[in-house]
Short mmCIF file of C-alpha atoms in Angstrom, two decimals:
data_model
loop_
_atom_site.label_atom_id
_atom_site.label_comp_id
_atom_site.label_asym_id
_atom_site.label_seq_id
_atom_site.Cartn_x
_atom_site.Cartn_y
_atom_site.Cartn_z
CA ASN S 1 -15.67 7.67 10.54
CA ALA S 2 -15.51 4.51 8.28
CA GLY S 3 -12.84 5.58 5.89
CA VAL S 4 -12.35 2.90 3.20
CA THR S 5 -14.76 0.03 3.34
CA GLN S 6 -14.39 -3.15 1.19
CA THR S 7 -16.98 -5.77 0.67
CA PRO S 8 -16.96 -8.72 0.84
CA LYS S 9 -14.05 -9.59 3.24
CA PHE S 10 -13.76 -13.17 2.03
CA ARG S 11 -14.86 -14.99 -0.99
CA VAL S 12 -14.28 -18.34 -2.64
CA LEU S 13 -15.02 -18.72 -6.35
CA LYS S 14 -14.69 -21.49 -8.92
CA THR S 15 -12.63 -21.07 -12.03
CA GLY S 16 -14.72 -19.25 -14.60
CA GLN S 17 -17.05 -17.49 -12.24
CA SER S 18 -17.44 -13.80 -12.17
CA MET S 19 -17.71 -11.39 -9.24
CA THR S 20 -17.40 -7.70 -8.31
CA LEU S 21 -15.53 -6.27 -5.33
CA LEU S 22 -16.93 -3.09 -3.93
CA CYS S 23 -14.89 -0.22 -2.44
CA ALA S 24 -16.61 2.73 -0.78
CA GLN S 25 -14.94 5.85 0.70
CA ASP S 26 -16.49 8.54 2.77
CA MET S 27 -13.57 11.05 2.75
CA ASN S 28 -14.51 12.76 -0.54
CA HIS S 29 -11.31 11.58 -2.14
CA GLU S 30 -10.75 12.10 -5.77
CA TYR S 31 -8.30 9.24 -6.37
CA MET S 32 -9.03 5.58 -5.75
CA TYR S 33 -6.86 2.49 -6.38
CA TRP S 34 -7.14 -1.20 -6.47
CA TYR S 35 -4.16 -3.38 -5.55
CA ARG S 36 -3.39 -7.03 -5.23
CA GLN S 37 -1.05 -8.41 -2.51
CA ASP S 38 0.81 -11.66 -2.96
CA PRO S 39 3.50 -13.19 -0.78
CA GLY S 40 6.90 -11.72 -1.30
CA MET S 41 5.61 -9.29 -4.10
CA GLY S 42 4.35 -6.36 -2.19
CA LEU S 43 1.40 -4.47 -3.42
CA ARG S 44 0.90 -4.25 -7.16
CA LEU S 45 -1.42 -1.68 -8.69
CA ILE S 46 -4.27 -3.21 -10.87
CA HIS S 47 -6.26 -0.19 -11.85
CA TYR S 48 -6.91 3.33 -10.50
CA SER S 49 -9.12 6.26 -11.00
CA VAL S 50 -8.34 10.00 -10.76
CA GLY S 51 -11.97 11.11 -10.53
CA GLU S 52 -15.60 10.13 -11.05
CA GLY S 53 -16.03 8.47 -14.50
CA THR S 54 -12.30 7.91 -15.12
CA THR S 55 -10.20 4.77 -14.88
CA ALA S 56 -6.60 3.83 -15.91
CA LYS S 57 -4.58 0.61 -16.01
CA GLY S 58 -1.93 0.02 -13.46
CA GLU S 59 0.87 -2.60 -13.40
CA VAL S 60 -1.26 -5.75 -13.59
CA PRO S 61 -4.64 -4.95 -15.25
CA ASP S 62 -5.11 -8.10 -17.29
CA GLY S 63 -8.24 -10.07 -16.30
CA TYR S 64 -9.82 -7.20 -14.33
CA ASN S 65 -12.16 -4.36 -15.19
CA VAL S 66 -13.16 -1.39 -13.00
CA SER S 67 -15.78 1.22 -12.90
CA ARG S 68 -16.18 4.56 -11.03
CA LEU S 69 -19.76 5.72 -11.67
CA LYS S 70 -19.93 7.56 -8.38
CA LYS S 71 -17.09 9.41 -6.63
CA GLN S 72 -17.32 7.44 -3.52
CA ASN S 73 -17.41 3.97 -5.08
CA PHE S 74 -14.82 2.04 -7.06
CA LEU S 75 -15.74 -1.45 -8.35
CA LEU S 76 -13.31 -4.21 -9.38
CA GLY S 77 -14.70 -6.92 -11.57
CA LEU S 78 -13.35 -10.32 -12.49
CA GLU S 79 -15.22 -11.49 -15.57
CA SER S 80 -13.85 -15.07 -15.59
CA ALA S 81 -11.86 -15.95 -12.49
CA ALA S 82 -8.63 -17.89 -12.73
CA PRO S 83 -6.60 -19.56 -9.97
CA SER S 84 -3.83 -16.97 -10.65
CA GLN S 85 -6.17 -14.34 -9.29
CA THR S 86 -6.19 -15.89 -5.94
CA SER S 87 -4.85 -13.05 -3.81
CA VAL S 88 -5.70 -10.35 -1.20
CA TYR S 89 -7.18 -7.20 -2.84
CA PHE S 90 -6.87 -3.86 -1.28
CA CYS S 91 -8.65 -0.67 -2.18
CA ALA S 92 -7.18 2.75 -1.34
CA SER S 93 -8.11 6.31 -1.77
CA SER S 94 -6.37 9.65 -1.55
CA PRO S 95 -6.99 13.38 -2.21
CA GLY S 96 -4.56 13.00 -5.05
CA GLN S 97 -2.62 16.15 -4.14
CA GLY S 98 1.02 16.00 -3.81
CA SER S 99 2.25 14.29 -0.70
CA GLN S 100 -1.06 13.13 0.57
CA PRO S 101 -0.94 9.49 1.69
CA GLN S 102 -3.30 6.71 0.40
CA HIS S 103 -5.83 5.34 2.96
CA PHE S 104 -6.46 1.62 2.77
CA GLY S 105 -9.28 -0.65 3.35
CA ASP S 106 -8.92 -3.91 5.26
CA GLY S 107 -8.86 -6.12 2.15
CA THR S 108 -10.80 -8.87 0.47
CA ARG S 109 -9.35 -12.27 0.60
CA LEU S 110 -10.22 -14.15 -2.62
CA SER S 111 -9.60 -17.74 -3.38
CA ILE S 112 -10.20 -19.19 -6.86
CA LEU S 113 -10.51 -22.96 -6.92
CA ALA R 1 10.23 5.60 -13.60
CA GLN R 2 10.37 4.87 -9.89
CA SER R 3 11.22 1.69 -7.81
CA VAL R 4 11.80 0.63 -4.21
CA THR R 5 14.03 -2.01 -2.80
CA GLN R 6 13.55 -3.24 0.78
CA LEU R 7 16.60 -5.24 1.93
CA GLY R 8 15.65 -8.22 4.06
CA SER R 9 12.27 -9.80 3.74
CA HIS R 10 12.48 -10.87 7.38
CA VAL R 11 14.06 -9.12 10.18
CA SER R 12 14.10 -10.43 13.82
CA VAL R 13 15.19 -8.19 16.77
CA SER R 14 15.05 -8.79 20.57
CA GLU R 15 12.51 -6.68 22.59
CA GLY R 16 14.16 -3.49 23.60
CA ALA R 17 16.73 -3.58 20.83
CA LEU R 18 17.09 -1.13 17.81
CA VAL R 19 14.82 -1.72 14.91
CA LEU R 20 16.30 -0.82 11.43
CA LEU R 21 14.44 -1.57 8.35
CA ARG R 22 16.06 -0.66 5.03
CA CYS R 23 14.61 1.05 2.00
CA ASN R 24 16.36 2.29 -1.04
CA TYR R 25 14.46 4.02 -3.84
CA SER R 26 14.93 5.13 -7.40
CA SER R 27 13.03 8.07 -8.84
CA SER R 28 13.69 10.32 -11.89
CA VAL R 29 12.16 13.29 -10.08
CA PRO R 30 12.25 14.35 -6.43
CA PRO R 31 10.27 11.83 -4.53
CA TYR R 32 7.74 11.58 -1.80
CA LEU R 33 8.42 8.50 0.50
CA PHE R 34 6.19 6.64 2.67
CA TRP R 35 6.37 3.91 5.28
CA TYR R 36 3.32 1.83 5.93
CA VAL R 37 2.72 -0.90 8.52
CA GLN R 38 0.39 -3.90 8.07
CA TYR R 39 -0.73 -5.94 11.00
CA PRO R 40 -2.21 -9.44 10.40
CA ASN R 41 -5.43 -9.48 8.45
CA GLN R 42 -5.55 -5.69 8.29
CA GLY R 43 -5.04 -3.08 5.66
CA LEU R 44 -1.97 -0.73 5.48
CA GLN R 45 -1.59 2.06 7.92
CA LEU R 46 0.65 5.16 7.37
CA LEU R 47 3.62 5.27 9.71
CA LEU R 48 5.31 8.41 8.32
CA LYS R 49 6.03 10.24 5.14
CA TYR R 50 8.85 12.40 3.59
CA THR R 51 7.75 15.39 1.59
CA SER R 52 10.98 17.42 1.39
CA ALA R 53 10.20 19.62 4.44
CA ALA R 54 12.74 17.88 6.71
CA THR R 55 15.13 14.99 6.10
CA LEU R 56 14.36 13.38 9.54
CA VAL R 57 10.83 12.41 9.75
CA LYS R 58 9.04 11.29 12.97
CA GLY R 59 6.09 9.03 12.78
CA ILE R 60 3.70 7.15 15.00
CA ASN R 61 4.61 4.56 17.58
CA GLY R 62 8.07 5.93 18.10
CA PHE R 63 9.37 5.30 14.59
CA GLU R 64 11.30 7.72 12.48
CA ALA R 65 13.13 7.68 9.17
CA GLU R 66 15.86 9.75 7.59
CA PHE R 67 15.86 10.80 3.89
CA LYS R 68 19.45 10.53 2.53
CA LYS R 69 19.58 11.78 -1.07
CA SER R 70 23.20 10.84 -1.65
CA GLU R 71 22.46 7.25 -0.70
CA THR R 72 18.84 7.21 -2.16
CA SER R 73 17.75 5.70 1.09
CA PHE R 74 14.91 6.14 3.52
CA HIS R 75 15.56 3.66 6.28
CA LEU R 76 13.09 3.15 9.10
CA THR R 77 14.28 2.96 12.76
CA LYS R 78 12.96 2.66 16.27
CA PRO R 79 15.30 2.92 19.33
CA SER R 80 13.60 0.21 21.37
CA ALA R 81 11.51 -2.61 19.97
CA HIS R 82 8.19 -3.57 21.52
CA MET R 83 6.32 -6.77 21.07
CA SER R 84 3.50 -4.72 19.48
CA ASP R 85 5.80 -3.79 16.64
CA ALA R 86 5.57 -7.22 15.13
CA ALA R 87 4.03 -6.69 11.68
CA GLU R 88 4.91 -6.30 8.04
CA TYR R 89 6.41 -2.91 6.91
CA PHE R 90 6.28 -1.51 3.38
CA CYS R 91 8.28 1.28 1.88
CA ALA R 92 6.68 3.28 -0.98
CA VAL R 93 7.80 5.98 -3.46
CA ARG R 94 5.80 8.54 -5.45
CA ALA R 95 7.11 11.08 -7.82
CA SER R 96 6.58 14.71 -6.46
CA PHE R 97 4.79 15.68 -9.67
CA GLY R 98 3.39 14.23 -12.72
CA ASN R 99 2.51 10.79 -11.29
CA GLU R 100 -0.35 9.95 -8.93
CA LYS R 101 0.80 6.37 -8.35
CA LEU R 102 2.62 4.81 -5.44
CA THR R 103 5.16 2.08 -6.05
CA PHE R 104 5.69 -0.28 -3.08
CA GLY R 105 8.60 -2.37 -2.04
CA THR R 106 8.13 -6.13 -1.40
CA GLY R 107 7.89 -5.55 2.38
CA THR R 108 9.86 -6.59 5.46
CA ARG R 109 8.35 -8.76 8.13
CA LEU R 110 9.49 -7.80 11.51
CA THR R 111 9.59 -10.32 14.32
CA ILE R 112 10.13 -9.44 17.98
CA ILE R 113 11.98 -11.84 20.13
CA PRO R 114 10.86 -11.77 23.86
#
């Protein structure tokens, strides 16, 4: 049972480059989330989705775009990477019902030079 | 609106000693509360959750937490620390209705002294 899988695990980009982070879940969860984790700041929500074809902004959405074309996949895009986007990115999913917890992937460590 | 405050970004305890990690929350509606643990280079794993069924919640690895509405607290405890407990711990809050988002605290890094 894979749970939540994130690819890639590591990536180094140059300023201005673009890339897409992929999140896949095999638990048939409705809700999916993208967070970034920075030292001393906990996890901050970038974007989330409450179902296939839907997306919504979180706390820190600027500079990122997302898509949820298939229920099991949630993509996070950086159109023009900036050094401030150097971070560890986590994807999570949940059934979205009441007290059900979110399940997390192992993260993508992204460095922007 | 909801928020979480974790007091103490770093906590050190001796092996075998009591572990106490503090979490205070703010929520305009009855909350669901969660504690997650993160080991180095890994994602977050659920330790335990409060869903209003019982104020004392038991989780994995011997951890438990008590919901105190009057103090708006949900502190995490473990009677006897083990070396394997060294990790970062996050408290999170979610409104019990009308909000599908979790709000996380800034985390507490727990170090165990041999």
